[in-house]
Amino acid sequence: FFFFFFFQAEDGIRDVERSRGLGDVYKRQVILRVPKDLLITPELGKVTPIGQKLVNSGIALHWDHLFFITLFILTEKQKADSKWESYFAVFPTAVETFPLFFKASEKELLKGTPMFDHINEELTERQAEYTEVLRVAPEFGAFSFEEYMKCRVVVTSRVFRIEVHGSSQYLIAPLAGFLYVIN
């Protein structure tokens, strides 16, 4: 089991806004236990056929933990009998509200802000990453760039960073992820 600790101040308030009804949650208090076999980690992406090819090639990927989690999800979504199917079914399908998917007119409104540059840099980096992965593993072309990007932003919006024996680990925990959508 991995234990998730909700990062919240001792008074139960997460930030300047009021708590969303979770009550008092104290430092290091376990609020959810998730079995390891229900965690989506970069290692799961690394053992897919494409992942193994990339790892063996020595390719350098920016934010590789996010890439390999995304790869795992894309690969699993192709399977008819994936144990993750019901979890993937609750992923958002509309991504227009994510800045990376803003229309040109919406992006134009951000000109002069750091977000405008960030969006353009991120899109450029993701396109270069996609192209480099295709060079090493042409079978990655089974996933369009748009499909890859949609999955990648969903991963980015749901990934947790936890400390395990003093080392940062990134993962998606389906049960813990529902904390994001509780009102």
mmCIF file with all atom_site columns, N, CA and C in Angstrom, residues 51-93:
data_model
loop_
_atom_site.group_PDB
_atom_site.id
_atom_site.type_symbol
_atom_site.label_atom_id
_atom_site.label_alt_id
_atom_site.label_comp_id
_atom_site.label_asym_id
_atom_site.label_entity_id
_atom_site.label_seq_id
_atom_site.pdbx_PDB_ins_code
_atom_site.Cartn_x
_atom_site.Cartn_y
_atom_site.Cartn_z
_atom_site.occupancy
_atom_site.B_iso_or_equiv
_atom_site.pdbx_formal_charge
_atom_site.auth_seq_id
_atom_site.auth_comp_id
_atom_site.auth_asym_id
_atom_site.auth_atom_id
_atom_site.pdbx_PDB_model_num
ATOM 1   N N  . GLY A 1 51 ? 7.651   1.520  -24.677 1.00 0.00 ? 51 GLY A N  1
ATOM 2   C CA . GLY A 1 51 ? 8.453   2.008  -23.557 1.00 0.00 ? 51 GLY A CA 1
ATOM 3   C C  . GLY A 1 51 ? 9.804   1.328  -23.474 1.00 0.00 ? 51 GLY A C  1
ATOM 4   N N  . GLN A 1 52 ? 9.817   0.004  -23.645 1.00 0.00 ? 52 GLN A N  1
ATOM 5   C CA . GLN A 1 52 ? 11.081  -0.737 -23.613 1.00 0.00 ? 52 GLN A CA 1
ATOM 6   C C  . GLN A 1 52 ? 12.015  -0.280 -24.725 1.00 0.00 ? 52 GLN A C  1
ATOM 7   N N  . LYS A 1 53 ? 11.441  -0.057 -25.880 1.00 0.00 ? 53 LYS A N  1
ATOM 8   C CA . LYS A 1 53 ? 12.238  0.404  -27.016 1.00 0.00 ? 53 LYS A CA 1
ATOM 9   C C  . LYS A 1 53 ? 12.865  1.772  -26.711 1.00 0.00 ? 53 LYS A C  1
ATOM 10  N N  . LEU A 1 54 ? 12.080  2.653  -26.110 1.00 0.00 ? 54 LEU A N  1
ATOM 11  C CA . LEU A 1 54 ? 12.579  3.987  -25.777 1.00 0.00 ? 54 LEU A CA 1
ATOM 12  C C  . LEU A 1 54 ? 13.647  3.932  -24.688 1.00 0.00 ? 54 LEU A C  1
ATOM 13  N N  . VAL A 1 55 ? 13.398  3.145  -23.661 1.00 0.00 ? 55 VAL A N  1
ATOM 14  C CA . VAL A 1 55 ? 14.374  3.009  -22.570 1.00 0.00 ? 55 VAL A CA 1
ATOM 15  C C  . VAL A 1 55 ? 15.686  2.449  -23.110 1.00 0.00 ? 55 VAL A C  1
ATOM 16  N N  . ASN A 1 56 ? 15.612  1.420  -23.939 1.00 0.00 ? 56 ASN A N  1
ATOM 17  C CA . ASN A 1 56 ? 16.825  0.806  -24.500 1.00 0.00 ? 56 ASN A CA 1
ATOM 18  C C  . ASN A 1 56 ? 17.569  1.733  -25.456 1.00 0.00 ? 56 ASN A C  1
ATOM 19  N N  . SER A 1 57 ? 16.846  2.685  -26.051 1.00 0.00 ? 57 SER A N  1
ATOM 20  C CA . SER A 1 57 ? 17.487  3.604  -26.993 1.00 0.00 ? 57 SER A CA 1
ATOM 21  C C  . SER A 1 57 ? 18.270  4.705  -26.280 1.00 0.00 ? 57 SER A C  1
ATOM 22  N N  . GLY A 1 58 ? 17.932  4.927  -24.998 1.00 0.00 ? 58 GLY A N  1
ATOM 23  C CA . GLY A 1 58 ? 18.590  5.997  -24.260 1.00 0.00 ? 58 GLY A CA 1
ATOM 24  C C  . GLY A 1 58 ? 18.042  7.377  -24.578 1.00 0.00 ? 58 GLY A C  1
ATOM 25  N N  . ILE A 1 59 ? 16.904  7.437  -25.237 1.00 0.00 ? 59 ILE A N  1
ATOM 26  C CA . ILE A 1 59 ? 16.296  8.719  -25.599 1.00 0.00 ? 59 ILE A CA 1
ATOM 27  C C  . ILE A 1 59 ? 16.098  9.573  -24.339 1.00 0.00 ? 59 ILE A C  1
ATOM 28  N N  . ALA A 1 60 ? 16.357  10.857 -24.453 1.00 0.00 ? 60 ALA A N  1
ATOM 29  C CA . ALA A 1 60 ? 16.153  11.780 -23.335 1.00 0.00 ? 60 ALA A CA 1
ATOM 30  C C  . ALA A 1 60 ? 14.828  12.502 -23.549 1.00 0.00 ? 60 ALA A C  1
ATOM 31  N N  . LEU A 1 61 ? 13.899  12.283 -22.649 1.00 0.00 ? 61 LEU A N  1
ATOM 32  C CA . LEU A 1 61 ? 12.588  12.911 -22.734 1.00 0.00 ? 61 LEU A CA 1
ATOM 33  C C  . LEU A 1 61 ? 12.431  13.925 -21.609 1.00 0.00 ? 61 LEU A C  1
ATOM 34  N N  . HIS A 1 62 ? 11.908  15.099 -21.951 1.00 0.00 ? 62 HIS A N  1
ATOM 35  C CA . HIS A 1 62 ? 11.633  16.120 -20.949 1.00 0.00 ? 62 HIS A CA 1
ATOM 36  C C  . HIS A 1 62 ? 10.421  15.667 -20.148 1.00 0.00 ? 62 HIS A C  1
ATOM 37  N N  . TRP A 1 63 ? 10.510  15.736 -18.832 1.00 0.00 ? 63 TRP A N  1
ATOM 38  C CA . TRP A 1 63 ? 9.422   15.270 -17.967 1.00 0.00 ? 63 TRP A CA 1
ATOM 39  C C  . TRP A 1 63 ? 9.048   13.829 -18.310 1.00 0.00 ? 63 TRP A C  1
ATOM 40  N N  . ASP A 1 64 ? 10.045  12.960 -18.358 1.00 0.00 ? 64 ASP A N  1
ATOM 41  C CA . ASP A 1 64 ? 9.802   11.586 -18.808 1.00 0.00 ? 64 ASP A CA 1
ATOM 42  C C  . ASP A 1 64 ? 8.783   10.835 -17.961 1.00 0.00 ? 64 ASP A C  1
ATOM 43  N N  . HIS A 1 65 ? 8.659   11.184 -16.675 1.00 0.00 ? 65 HIS A N  1
ATOM 44  C CA . HIS A 1 65 ? 7.662   10.487 -15.859 1.00 0.00 ? 65 HIS A CA 1
ATOM 45  C C  . HIS A 1 65 ? 6.253   10.727 -16.412 1.00 0.00 ? 65 HIS A C  1
ATOM 46  N N  . LEU A 1 66 ? 5.990   11.936 -16.877 1.00 0.00 ? 66 LEU A N  1
ATOM 47  C CA . LEU A 1 66 ? 4.683   12.216 -17.471 1.00 0.00 ? 66 LEU A CA 1
ATOM 48  C C  . LEU A 1 66 ? 4.518   11.492 -18.806 1.00 0.00 ? 66 LEU A C  1
ATOM 49  N N  . PHE A 1 67 ? 5.586   11.446 -19.586 1.00 0.00 ? 67 PHE A N  1
ATOM 50  C CA . PHE A 1 67 ? 5.508   10.749 -20.867 1.00 0.00 ? 67 PHE A CA 1
ATOM 51  C C  . PHE A 1 67 ? 5.172   9.272  -20.658 1.00 0.00 ? 67 PHE A C  1
ATOM 52  N N  . PHE A 1 68 ? 5.883   8.602  -19.746 1.00 0.00 ? 68 PHE A N  1
ATOM 53  C CA . PHE A 1 68 ? 5.670   7.164  -19.584 1.00 0.00 ? 68 PHE A CA 1
ATOM 54  C C  . PHE A 1 68 ? 4.314   6.838  -18.963 1.00 0.00 ? 68 PHE A C  1
ATOM 55  N N  . ILE A 1 69 ? 3.800   7.702  -18.102 1.00 0.00 ? 69 ILE A N  1
ATOM 56  C CA . ILE A 1 69 ? 2.438   7.498  -17.593 1.00 0.00 ? 69 ILE A CA 1
ATOM 57  C C  . ILE A 1 69 ? 1.449   7.654  -18.750 1.00 0.00 ? 69 ILE A C  1
ATOM 58  N N  . THR A 1 70 ? 1.659   8.678  -19.567 1.00 0.00 ? 70 THR A N  1
ATOM 59  C CA . THR A 1 70 ? 0.799   8.901  -20.740 1.00 0.00 ? 70 THR A CA 1
ATOM 60  C C  . THR A 1 70 ? 0.870   7.705  -21.683 1.00 0.00 ? 70 THR A C  1
ATOM 61  N N  . LEU A 1 71 ? 2.061   7.214  -21.945 1.00 0.00 ? 71 LEU A N  1
ATOM 62  C CA . LEU A 1 71 ? 2.234   6.054  -22.821 1.00 0.00 ? 71 LEU A CA 1
ATOM 63  C C  . LEU A 1 71 ? 1.471   4.847  -22.284 1.00 0.00 ? 71 LEU A C  1
ATOM 64  N N  . PHE A 1 72 ? 1.575   4.611  -20.989 1.00 0.00 ? 72 PHE A N  1
ATOM 65  C CA . PHE A 1 72 ? 0.860   3.483  -20.396 1.00 0.00 ? 72 PHE A CA 1
ATOM 66  C C  . PHE A 1 72 ? -0.648  3.627  -20.619 1.00 0.00 ? 72 PHE A C  1
ATOM 67  N N  . ILE A 1 73 ? -1.177  4.812  -20.359 1.00 0.00 ? 73 ILE A N  1
ATOM 68  C CA . ILE A 1 73 ? -2.615  5.019  -20.501 1.00 0.00 ? 73 ILE A CA 1
ATOM 69  C C  . ILE A 1 73 ? -3.052  4.853  -21.955 1.00 0.00 ? 73 ILE A C  1
ATOM 70  N N  . LEU A 1 74 ? -2.314  5.449  -22.878 1.00 0.00 ? 74 LEU A N  1
ATOM 71  C CA . LEU A 1 74 ? -2.653  5.290  -24.299 1.00 0.00 ? 74 LEU A CA 1
ATOM 72  C C  . LEU A 1 74 ? -2.644  3.815  -24.701 1.00 0.00 ? 74 LEU A C  1
ATOM 73  N N  . THR A 1 75 ? -1.654  3.088  -24.241 1.00 0.00 ? 75 THR A N  1
ATOM 74  C CA . THR A 1 75 ? -1.527  1.664  -24.567 1.00 0.00 ? 75 THR A CA 1
ATOM 75  C C  . THR A 1 75 ? -2.674  0.864  -23.962 1.00 0.00 ? 75 THR A C  1
ATOM 76  N N  . GLU A 1 76 ? -2.989  1.137  -22.702 1.00 0.00 ? 76 GLU A N  1
ATOM 77  C CA . GLU A 1 76 ? -4.061  0.411  -22.023 1.00 0.00 ? 76 GLU A CA 1
ATOM 78  C C  . GLU A 1 76 ? -5.426  0.709  -22.639 1.00 0.00 ? 76 GLU A C  1
ATOM 79  N N  . LYS A 1 77 ? -5.626  1.935  -23.082 1.00 0.00 ? 77 LYS A N  1
ATOM 80  C CA . LYS A 1 77 ? -6.925  2.300  -23.668 1.00 0.00 ? 77 LYS A CA 1
ATOM 81  C C  . LYS A 1 77 ? -7.201  1.526  -24.953 1.00 0.00 ? 77 LYS A C  1
ATOM 82  N N  . GLN A 1 78 ? -6.152  0.995  -25.585 1.00 0.00 ? 78 GLN A N  1
ATOM 83  C CA . GLN A 1 78 ? -6.336  0.203  -26.801 1.00 0.00 ? 78 GLN A CA 1
ATOM 84  C C  . GLN A 1 78 ? -6.801  -1.219 -26.498 1.00 0.00 ? 78 GLN A C  1
ATOM 85  N N  . LYS A 1 79 ? -6.618  -1.654 -25.267 1.00 0.00 ? 79 LYS A N  1
ATOM 86  C CA . LYS A 1 79 ? -6.972  -3.024 -24.892 1.00 0.00 ? 79 LYS A CA 1
ATOM 87  C C  . LYS A 1 79 ? -8.463  -3.126 -24.582 1.00 0.00 ? 79 LYS A C  1
ATOM 88  N N  . ALA A 1 80 ? -9.073  -4.187 -25.080 1.00 0.00 ? 80 ALA A N  1
ATOM 89  C CA . ALA A 1 80 ? -10.498 -4.410 -24.825 1.00 0.00 ? 80 ALA A CA 1
ATOM 90  C C  . ALA A 1 80 ? -10.756 -4.858 -23.390 1.00 0.00 ? 80 ALA A C  1
ATOM 91  N N  . ASP A 1 81 ? -9.750  -5.458 -22.763 1.00 0.00 ? 81 ASP A N  1
ATOM 92  C CA . ASP A 1 81 ? -9.955  -6.038 -21.434 1.00 0.00 ? 81 ASP A CA 1
ATOM 93  C C  . ASP A 1 81 ? -9.098  -5.372 -20.348 1.00 0.00 ? 81 ASP A C  1
ATOM 94  N N  . SER A 1 82 ? -8.816  -4.101 -20.501 1.00 0.00 ? 82 SER A N  1
ATOM 95  C CA . SER A 1 82 ? -7.975  -3.412 -19.529 1.00 0.00 ? 82 SER A CA 1
ATOM 96  C C  . SER A 1 82 ? -8.691  -3.271 -18.191 1.00 0.00 ? 82 SER A C  1
ATOM 97  N N  . LYS A 1 83 ? -7.990  -3.576 -17.119 1.00 0.00 ? 83 LYS A N  1
ATOM 98  C CA . LYS A 1 83 ? -8.582  -3.409 -15.783 1.00 0.00 ? 83 LYS A CA 1
ATOM 99  C C  . LYS A 1 83 ? -8.816  -1.935 -15.465 1.00 0.00 ? 83 LYS A C  1
ATOM 100 N N  . TRP A 1 84 ? -8.231  -1.055 -16.249 1.00 0.00 ? 84 TRP A N  1
ATOM 101 C CA . TRP A 1 84 ? -8.329  0.388  -16.020 1.00 0.00 ? 84 TRP A CA 1
ATOM 102 C C  . TRP A 1 84 ? -9.488  1.031  -16.790 1.00 0.00 ? 84 TRP A C  1
ATOM 103 N N  . GLU A 1 85 ? -10.212 0.249  -17.567 1.00 0.00 ? 85 GLU A N  1
ATOM 104 C CA . GLU A 1 85 ? -11.234 0.788  -18.459 1.00 0.00 ? 85 GLU A CA 1
ATOM 105 C C  . GLU A 1 85 ? -12.236 1.693  -17.742 1.00 0.00 ? 85 GLU A C  1
ATOM 106 N N  . SER A 1 86 ? -12.741 1.276  -16.587 1.00 0.00 ? 86 SER A N  1
ATOM 107 C CA . SER A 1 86 ? -13.740 2.100  -15.895 1.00 0.00 ? 86 SER A CA 1
ATOM 108 C C  . SER A 1 86 ? -13.131 3.394  -15.376 1.00 0.00 ? 86 SER A C  1
ATOM 109 N N  . TYR A 1 87 ? -11.870 3.379  -15.006 1.00 0.00 ? 87 TYR A N  1
ATOM 110 C CA . TYR A 1 87 ? -11.207 4.614  -14.568 1.00 0.00 ? 87 TYR A CA 1
ATOM 111 C C  . TYR A 1 87 ? -11.027 5.562  -15.751 1.00 0.00 ? 87 TYR A C  1
ATOM 112 N N  . PHE A 1 88 ? -10.553 5.031  -16.858 1.00 0.00 ? 88 PHE A N  1
ATOM 113 C CA . PHE A 1 88 ? -10.343 5.876  -18.032 1.00 0.00 ? 88 PHE A CA 1
ATOM 114 C C  . PHE A 1 88 ? -11.664 6.476  -18.532 1.00 0.00 ? 88 PHE A C  1
ATOM 115 N N  . ALA A 1 89 ? -12.762 5.783  -18.289 1.00 0.00 ? 89 ALA A N  1
ATOM 116 C CA . ALA A 1 89 ? -14.069 6.257  -18.737 1.00 0.00 ? 89 ALA A CA 1
ATOM 117 C C  . ALA A 1 89 ? -14.480 7.566  -18.063 1.00 0.00 ? 89 ALA A C  1
ATOM 118 N N  . VAL A 1 90 ? -13.908 7.867  -16.901 1.00 0.00 ? 90 VAL A N  1
ATOM 119 C CA . VAL A 1 90 ? -14.269 9.117  -16.215 1.00 0.00 ? 90 VAL A CA 1
ATOM 120 C C  . VAL A 1 90 ? -13.287 10.249 -16.507 1.00 0.00 ? 90 VAL A C  1
ATOM 121 N N  . PHE A 1 91 ? -12.290 9.989  -17.346 1.00 0.00 ? 91 PHE A N  1
ATOM 122 C CA . PHE A 1 91 ? -11.378 11.061 -17.753 1.00 0.00 ? 91 PHE A CA 1
ATOM 123 C C  . PHE A 1 91 ? -12.175 12.097 -18.545 1.00 0.00 ? 91 PHE A C  1
ATOM 124 N N  . PRO A 1 92 ? -11.800 13.353 -18.419 1.00 0.00 ? 92 PRO A N  1
ATOM 125 C CA . PRO A 1 92 ? -12.487 14.363 -19.236 1.00 0.00 ? 92 PRO A CA 1
ATOM 126 C C  . PRO A 1 92 ? -12.236 14.104 -20.716 1.00 0.00 ? 92 PRO A C  1
ATOM 127 N N  . THR A 1 93 ? -13.267 14.321 -21.516 1.00 0.00 ? 93 THR A N  1
ATOM 128 C CA . THR A 1 93 ? -13.112 14.160 -22.962 1.00 0.00 ? 93 THR A CA 1
ATOM 129 C C  . THR A 1 93 ? -12.989 15.518 -23.642 1.00 0.00 ? 93 THR A C  1
#
